[in-house]
PDB file of C-alpha atoms in Angstrom:
ATOM      1  CA  TRP N   1       0.000   0.000   0.000  1.00 78.00           C
ATOM      2  CA  LEU N   2       1.187   3.457  -0.851  1.00 77.00           C
ATOM      3  CA  GLY N   3      -0.534   6.667   0.182  1.00 83.00           C
ATOM      4  CA  PHE N   4       0.019  10.362  -0.284  1.00 83.00           C
ATOM      5  CA  THR N   5      -1.119  13.627   1.229  1.00 86.00           C
ATOM      6  CA  PRO N   6      -1.918  16.158  -1.474  1.00 86.00           C
ATOM      7  CA  ASP N   7      -1.271  19.862  -1.181  1.00 86.00           C
ATOM      8  CA  ARG N   8      -4.814  20.944  -0.380  1.00 87.00           C
ATOM      9  CA  LYS N   9      -6.222  23.886  -2.317  1.00 89.00           C
ATOM     10  CA  ARG N  10      -9.746  23.424  -0.910  1.00 88.00           C
ATOM     11  CA  ASP N  11     -11.161  24.559  -4.247  1.00 93.00           C
ATOM     12  CA  ASP N  12     -14.089  22.134  -4.699  1.00 91.00           C
ATOM     13  CA  ARG N  13     -12.449  20.691  -7.793  1.00 93.00           C
ATOM     14  CA  ARG N  14     -11.342  17.296  -8.964  1.00 93.00           C
ATOM     15  CA  HIS N  15      -7.568  16.883  -9.296  1.00 91.00           C
ATOM     16  CA  ASP N  16      -5.810  14.192 -11.331  1.00 92.00           C
ATOM     17  CA  VAL N  17      -3.554  11.613  -9.726  1.00 90.00           C
ATOM     18  CA  LYS N  18      -0.849  10.077 -11.917  1.00 90.00           C
ATOM     19  CA  VAL N  19       1.134   7.040 -10.789  1.00 88.00           C
ATOM     20  CA  GLU N  20       4.185   5.893 -12.751  1.00 87.00           C
ATOM     21  CA  ILE N  21       5.860   2.509 -12.377  1.00 88.00           C
ATOM     22  CA  ARG N  22       9.641   2.708 -12.767  1.00 90.00           C
ATOM     23  CA  ARG N  23      10.458  -0.977 -12.320  1.00 89.00           C
ATOM     24  CA  PRO N  24       9.523  -3.606 -14.881  1.00 92.00           C
ATOM     25  CA  GLY N  25       7.385  -6.503 -13.684  1.00 92.00           C
ATOM     26  CA  PHE N  26       5.316  -4.468 -11.231  1.00 89.00           C
ATOM     27  CA  SER N  27       1.718  -3.493 -11.682  1.00 87.00           C
ATOM     28  CA  VAL N  28      -0.286  -0.881  -9.896  1.00 87.00           C
ATOM     29  CA  ARG N  29      -3.909  -0.183  -9.184  1.00 88.00           C
ATOM     30  CA  ALA N  30      -4.589   3.438  -8.277  1.00 89.00           C
ATOM     31  CA  ARG N  31      -7.307   6.024  -8.274  1.00 89.00           C
ATOM     32  CA  ASP N  32      -7.116   8.517 -11.104  1.00 90.00           C
ATOM     33  CA  SER N  33      -8.228  11.599  -9.158  1.00 91.00           C
ATOM     34  CA  PHE N  34      -9.411  13.057  -5.865  1.00 89.00           C
ATOM     35  CA  PHE N  35     -11.954  15.719  -5.023  1.00 88.00           C
ATOM     36  CA  ASP N  36     -10.554  18.585  -2.928  1.00 91.00           C
ATOM     37  CA  LEU N  37     -13.468  19.886  -0.850  1.00 88.00           C
ATOM     38  CA  SER N  38     -13.565  23.423   0.513  1.00 87.00           C
ATOM     39  CA  ARG N  39     -14.292  23.835   4.215  1.00 82.00           C
ATOM     40  CA  SER N  40     -17.703  25.227   3.282  1.00 80.00           C
ATOM     41  CA  SER N  41     -18.550  22.065   1.319  1.00 84.00           C
ATOM     42  CA  GLU N  42     -17.320  19.902   4.192  1.00 83.00           C
ATOM     43  CA  VAL N  43     -19.684  21.728   6.576  1.00 80.00           C
ATOM     44  CA  SER N  44     -22.635  21.241   4.203  1.00 81.00           C
ATOM     45  CA  MET N  45     -21.780  17.534   4.087  1.00 81.00           C
ATOM     46  CA  GLN N  46     -21.705  17.460   7.907  1.00 78.00           C
ATOM     47  CA  VAL N  47     -25.253  18.850   7.918  1.00 76.00           C
ATOM     48  CA  GLU N  48     -26.376  16.192   5.429  1.00 78.00           C
ATOM     49  CA  SER N  49     -24.647  13.539   7.526  1.00 79.00           C
ATOM     50  CA  ALA N  50     -26.361  14.812  10.687  1.00 74.00           C
ATOM     51  CA  ILE N  51     -29.783  14.576   9.077  1.00 71.00           C
ATOM     52  CA  LEU N  52     -29.133  10.985   8.012  1.00 74.00           C
ATOM     53  CA  PHE N  53     -27.069   9.611  10.915  1.00 78.00           C
ATOM     54  CA  GLY N  54     -27.254  12.073  13.858  1.00 73.00           C
ATOM     55  CA  ASN N  55     -24.787  14.696  15.039  1.00 66.00           C
ATOM     56  CA  PRO N  56     -21.230  14.024  13.856  1.00 61.00           C
ATOM     57  CA  ALA N  57     -18.249  14.120  16.200  1.00 61.00           C
ATOM     58  CA  GLY N  58     -16.738  17.564  16.699  1.00 62.00           C
ATOM     59  CA  THR N  59     -20.063  19.388  16.637  1.00 67.00           C
ATOM     60  CA  SER N  60     -21.925  20.934  19.524  1.00 75.00           C
ATOM     61  CA  GLY N  61     -25.619  21.491  20.130  1.00 85.00           C
ATOM     62  CA  MET N  62     -27.646  24.676  20.489  1.00 93.00           C
ATOM     63  CA  PRO N  63     -31.163  25.462  21.668  1.00 95.00           C
ATOM     64  CA  MET N  64     -33.806  25.673  18.940  1.00 96.00           C
ATOM     65  CA  ARG N  65     -37.515  26.388  19.211  1.00 97.00           C
ATOM     66  CA  VAL N  66     -39.802  25.571  16.291  1.00 97.00           C
ATOM     67  CA  GLY N  67     -42.946  27.665  16.003  1.00 97.00           C
ATOM     68  CA  LYS N  68     -46.265  26.744  14.411  1.00 97.00           C
ATOM     69  CA  PRO N  69     -45.886  26.218  10.633  1.00 97.00           C
ATOM     70  CA  VAL N  70     -48.026  28.444   8.403  1.00 96.00           C
ATOM     71  CA  PRO N  71     -49.200  27.347   4.927  1.00 96.00           C
ATOM     72  CA  ALA N  72     -47.184  29.196   2.270  1.00 95.00           C
ATOM     73  CA  GLY N  73     -48.949  27.967  -0.876  1.00 92.00           C
ATOM     74  CA  ARG N  74     -48.153  25.346  -3.499  1.00 94.00           C
ATOM     75  CA  GLY N  75     -47.521  22.534  -1.022  1.00 94.00           C
ATOM     76  CA  THR N  76     -45.111  24.505   1.169  1.00 95.00           C
ATOM     77  CA  MET N  77     -45.105  25.862   4.696  1.00 96.00           C
ATOM     78  CA  GLU N  78     -43.216  28.636   6.443  1.00 96.00           C
ATOM     79  CA  VAL N  79     -41.696  27.526   9.740  1.00 97.00           C
ATOM     80  CA  PRO N  80     -40.617  30.115  12.340  1.00 98.00           C
ATOM     81  CA  ILE N  81     -37.395  29.053  14.075  1.00 97.00           C
ATOM     82  CA  THR N  82     -35.730  30.636  17.115  1.00 98.00           C
ATOM     83  CA  LEU N  83     -32.090  29.694  17.669  1.00 97.00           C
ATOM     84  CA  GLY N  84     -30.016  30.293  20.784  1.00 96.00           C
ATOM     85  CA  LEU N  85     -26.567  30.867  19.272  1.00 95.00           C
ATOM     86  CA  PRO N  86     -23.956  29.953  21.912  1.00 95.00           C
ATOM     87  CA  VAL N  87     -21.516  32.861  22.124  1.00 94.00           C
ATOM     88  CA  ASP N  88     -18.622  30.582  23.057  1.00 93.00           C
ATOM     89  CA  ARG N  89     -18.958  28.764  19.707  1.00 92.00           C
ATOM     90  CA  PHE N  90     -18.273  31.721  17.409  1.00 94.00           C
ATOM     91  CA  THR N  91     -15.639  34.398  16.903  1.00 95.00           C
ATOM     92  CA  VAL N  92     -16.579  37.962  17.826  1.00 94.00           C
ATOM     93  CA  LEU N  93     -14.242  40.754  16.713  1.00 94.00           C
ATOM     94  CA  PRO N  94     -14.270  44.524  17.312  1.00 94.00           C
ATOM     95  CA  VAL N  95     -15.228  46.255  14.047  1.00 93.00           C
ATOM     96  CA  GLY N  96     -15.945  49.984  13.705  1.00 93.00           C
ATOM     97  CA  GLY N  97     -16.693  50.499  17.388  1.00 94.00           C
ATOM     98  CA  LYS N  98     -19.007  47.464  17.536  1.00 96.00           C
ATOM     99  CA  TYR N  99     -18.614  43.760  18.084  1.00 95.00           C
ATOM    100  CA  ALA N 100     -19.302  41.603  15.038  1.00 96.00           C
ATOM    101  CA  ALA N 101     -19.448  37.967  13.982  1.00 96.00           C
ATOM    102  CA  GLN N 102     -19.782  36.624  10.459  1.00 96.00           C
ATOM    103  CA  LEU N 103     -21.391  33.194  10.501  1.00 96.00           C
ATOM    104  CA  GLU N 104     -23.081  30.870   8.045  1.00 94.00           C
ATOM    105  CA  LEU N 105     -26.473  29.266   8.616  1.00 95.00           C
ATOM    106  CA  ARG N 106     -27.342  25.991   6.921  1.00 93.00           C
ATOM    107  CA  ALA N 107     -30.610  24.070   7.128  1.00 92.00           C
ATOM    108  CA  ALA N 108     -31.562  20.671   5.739  1.00 91.00           C
ATOM    109  CA  ALA N 109     -34.799  18.721   5.941  1.00 93.00           C
ATOM    110  CA  LEU N 110     -35.548  15.034   5.414  1.00 92.00           C
ATOM    111  CA  ASN N 111     -39.112  13.776   4.918  1.00 92.00           C
ATOM    112  CA  GLU N 112     -40.587  10.352   5.705  1.00 90.00           C
ATOM    113  CA  THR N 113     -39.908   8.994   2.200  1.00 91.00           C
ATOM    114  CA  GLY N 114     -36.209   9.914   2.368  1.00 89.00           C
ATOM    115  CA  GLU N 115     -36.336  13.029   0.196  1.00 90.00           C
ATOM    116  CA  ARG N 116     -33.804  15.641   1.315  1.00 88.00           C
ATOM    117  CA  SER N 117     -33.764  19.358   0.764  1.00 88.00           C
ATOM    118  CA  ASP N 118     -30.811  21.248  -0.627  1.00 87.00           C
ATOM    119  CA  VAL N 119     -28.464  22.739   1.981  1.00 87.00           C
ATOM    120  CA  PRO N 120     -28.326  26.474   1.264  1.00 88.00           C
ATOM    121  CA  VAL N 121     -25.563  28.619   2.763  1.00 89.00           C
ATOM    122  CA  ILE N 122     -27.081  31.754   4.304  1.00 93.00           C
ATOM    123  CA  PRO N 123     -24.669  34.477   5.491  1.00 95.00           C
ATOM    124  CA  LEU N 124     -25.440  35.547   9.038  1.00 95.00           C
ATOM    125  CA  ASN N 125     -23.840  38.841  10.105  1.00 95.00           C
ATOM    126  CA  LEU N 126     -24.297  39.772  13.755  1.00 94.00           C
ATOM    127  CA  SER N 127     -23.235  42.987  15.468  1.00 94.00           C
ATOM    128  CA  SER N 128     -23.702  44.584  18.861  1.00 94.00           C
ATOM    129  CA  ALA N 129     -22.613  47.739  20.642  1.00 95.00           C
ATOM    130  CA  LYS N 130     -21.523  45.617  23.630  1.00 93.00           C
ATOM    131  CA  PRO N 131     -19.391  42.482  23.720  1.00 91.00           C
ATOM    132  CA  PRO N 132     -21.418  39.305  24.287  1.00 90.00           C
ATOM    133  CA  ALA N 133     -21.335  37.778  27.765  1.00 90.00           C
ATOM    134  CA  PRO N 134     -19.222  34.600  27.901  1.00 92.00           C
ATOM    135  CA  GLY N 135     -21.369  31.488  28.244  1.00 93.00           C
ATOM    136  CA  GLY N 136     -24.424  33.345  26.953  1.00 93.00           C
ATOM    137  CA  HIS N 137     -26.625  32.961  23.914  1.00 94.00           C
ATOM    138  CA  VAL N 138     -27.673  35.310  21.142  1.00 93.00           C
ATOM    139  CA  ARG N 139     -31.258  34.946  19.974  1.00 94.00           C
ATOM    140  CA  TYR N 140     -31.720  34.628  16.225  1.00 96.00           C
ATOM    141  CA  ASP N 141     -35.115  34.310  14.530  1.00 96.00           C
ATOM    142  CA  VAL N 142     -35.524  32.971  11.003  1.00 95.00           C
ATOM    143  CA  LYS N 143     -38.380  31.631   8.875  1.00 95.00           C
ATOM    144  CA  LEU N 144     -37.679  28.586   6.735  1.00 94.00           C
ATOM    145  CA  LYS N 145     -39.798  27.562   3.784  1.00 94.00           C
ATOM    146  CA  LEU N 146     -40.230  23.781   3.645  1.00 93.00           C
ATOM    147  CA  ARG N 147     -42.449  21.286   1.857  1.00 93.00           C
ATOM    148  CA  ALA N 148     -45.727  20.878   3.762  1.00 95.00           C
ATOM    149  CA  VAL N 149     -45.064  17.307   4.918  1.00 96.00           C
ATOM    150  CA  PRO N 150     -43.667  15.939   8.212  1.00 96.00           C
ATOM    151  CA  GLN N 151     -39.900  16.432   8.194  1.00 94.00           C
ATOM    152  CA  HIS N 152     -36.811  16.124  10.333  1.00 94.00           C
ATOM    153  CA  LEU N 153     -34.930  19.442  10.332  1.00 93.00           C
ATOM    154  CA  VAL N 154     -31.251  20.070  11.059  1.00 92.00           C
ATOM    155  CA  VAL N 155     -29.994  23.644  11.414  1.00 93.00           C
ATOM    156  CA  ALA N 156     -26.261  24.381  11.606  1.00 91.00           C
ATOM    157  CA  ILE N 157     -24.282  27.495  12.421  1.00 93.00           C
ATOM    158  CA  TYR N 158     -20.747  27.521  11.048  1.00 92.00           C
ATOM    159  CA  ASP N 159     -18.081  29.956  12.268  1.00 93.00           C
ATOM    160  CA  PRO N 160     -15.446  30.181   9.485  1.00 92.00           C
ATOM    161  CA  PRO N 161     -12.637  31.717  11.627  1.00 93.00           C
ATOM    162  CA  SER N 162     -12.745  28.962  14.262  1.00 91.00           C
ATOM    163  CA  GLY N 163     -14.103  26.146  12.070  1.00 86.00           C
ATOM    164  CA  LYS N 164     -16.694  25.296  14.734  1.00 89.00           C
ATOM    165  CA  VAL N 165     -20.065  23.839  13.754  1.00 89.00           C
ATOM    166  CA  THR N 166     -23.075  24.038  16.074  1.00 91.00           C
ATOM    167  CA  LEU N 167     -26.190  21.966  15.304  1.00 91.00           C
ATOM    168  CA  ALA N 168     -29.831  21.771  16.351  1.00 93.00           C
ATOM    169  CA  GLU N 169     -32.450  19.196  15.327  1.00 91.00           C
ATOM    170  CA  ALA N 170     -36.236  19.044  15.466  1.00 93.00           C
ATOM    171  CA  ASP N 171     -39.194  17.312  13.873  1.00 94.00           C
ATOM    172  CA  VAL N 172     -41.600  19.592  12.002  1.00 96.00           C
ATOM    173  CA  LYS N 173     -45.207  18.754  11.158  1.00 94.00           C
ATOM    174  CA  PRO N 174     -47.574  20.870   9.046  1.00 92.00           C
TER     175      PRO N 174
END
């Protein structure tokens, strides 16, 4: 067995692998390429994995409250969600006299027949005049549009500077 560690570009592209045999009489079986995922793509895959298999290692939970879904037409519903973003799980920096964090929100849903939603990346920019209290939570309200069928929902907050992923899960019924 022979392995290698590629120079990662994290560019979401396929890269060729070429193996040459320099000794006669040997044969080789090797892959012809590898896919170099960006950190953002890896996080989206973590969300998909969480919806299928439960929270992956290295993630942490957060409080989430799911409100009453409202019909949104054409077989969809709008679901009000309140998240308690744990301050200790994201990077807050002083910017222009305020305290700011630039996060990414991802949400994925899985219905009873195994159909999954896409995992959109939604920028989440937070700012405050005061620094957040350590150990506290920041309330964030969002409305998600889902198909109007019972679903299992996973919501993730990703902090790019620290690489931390925080997840919440709930079942949603129309």
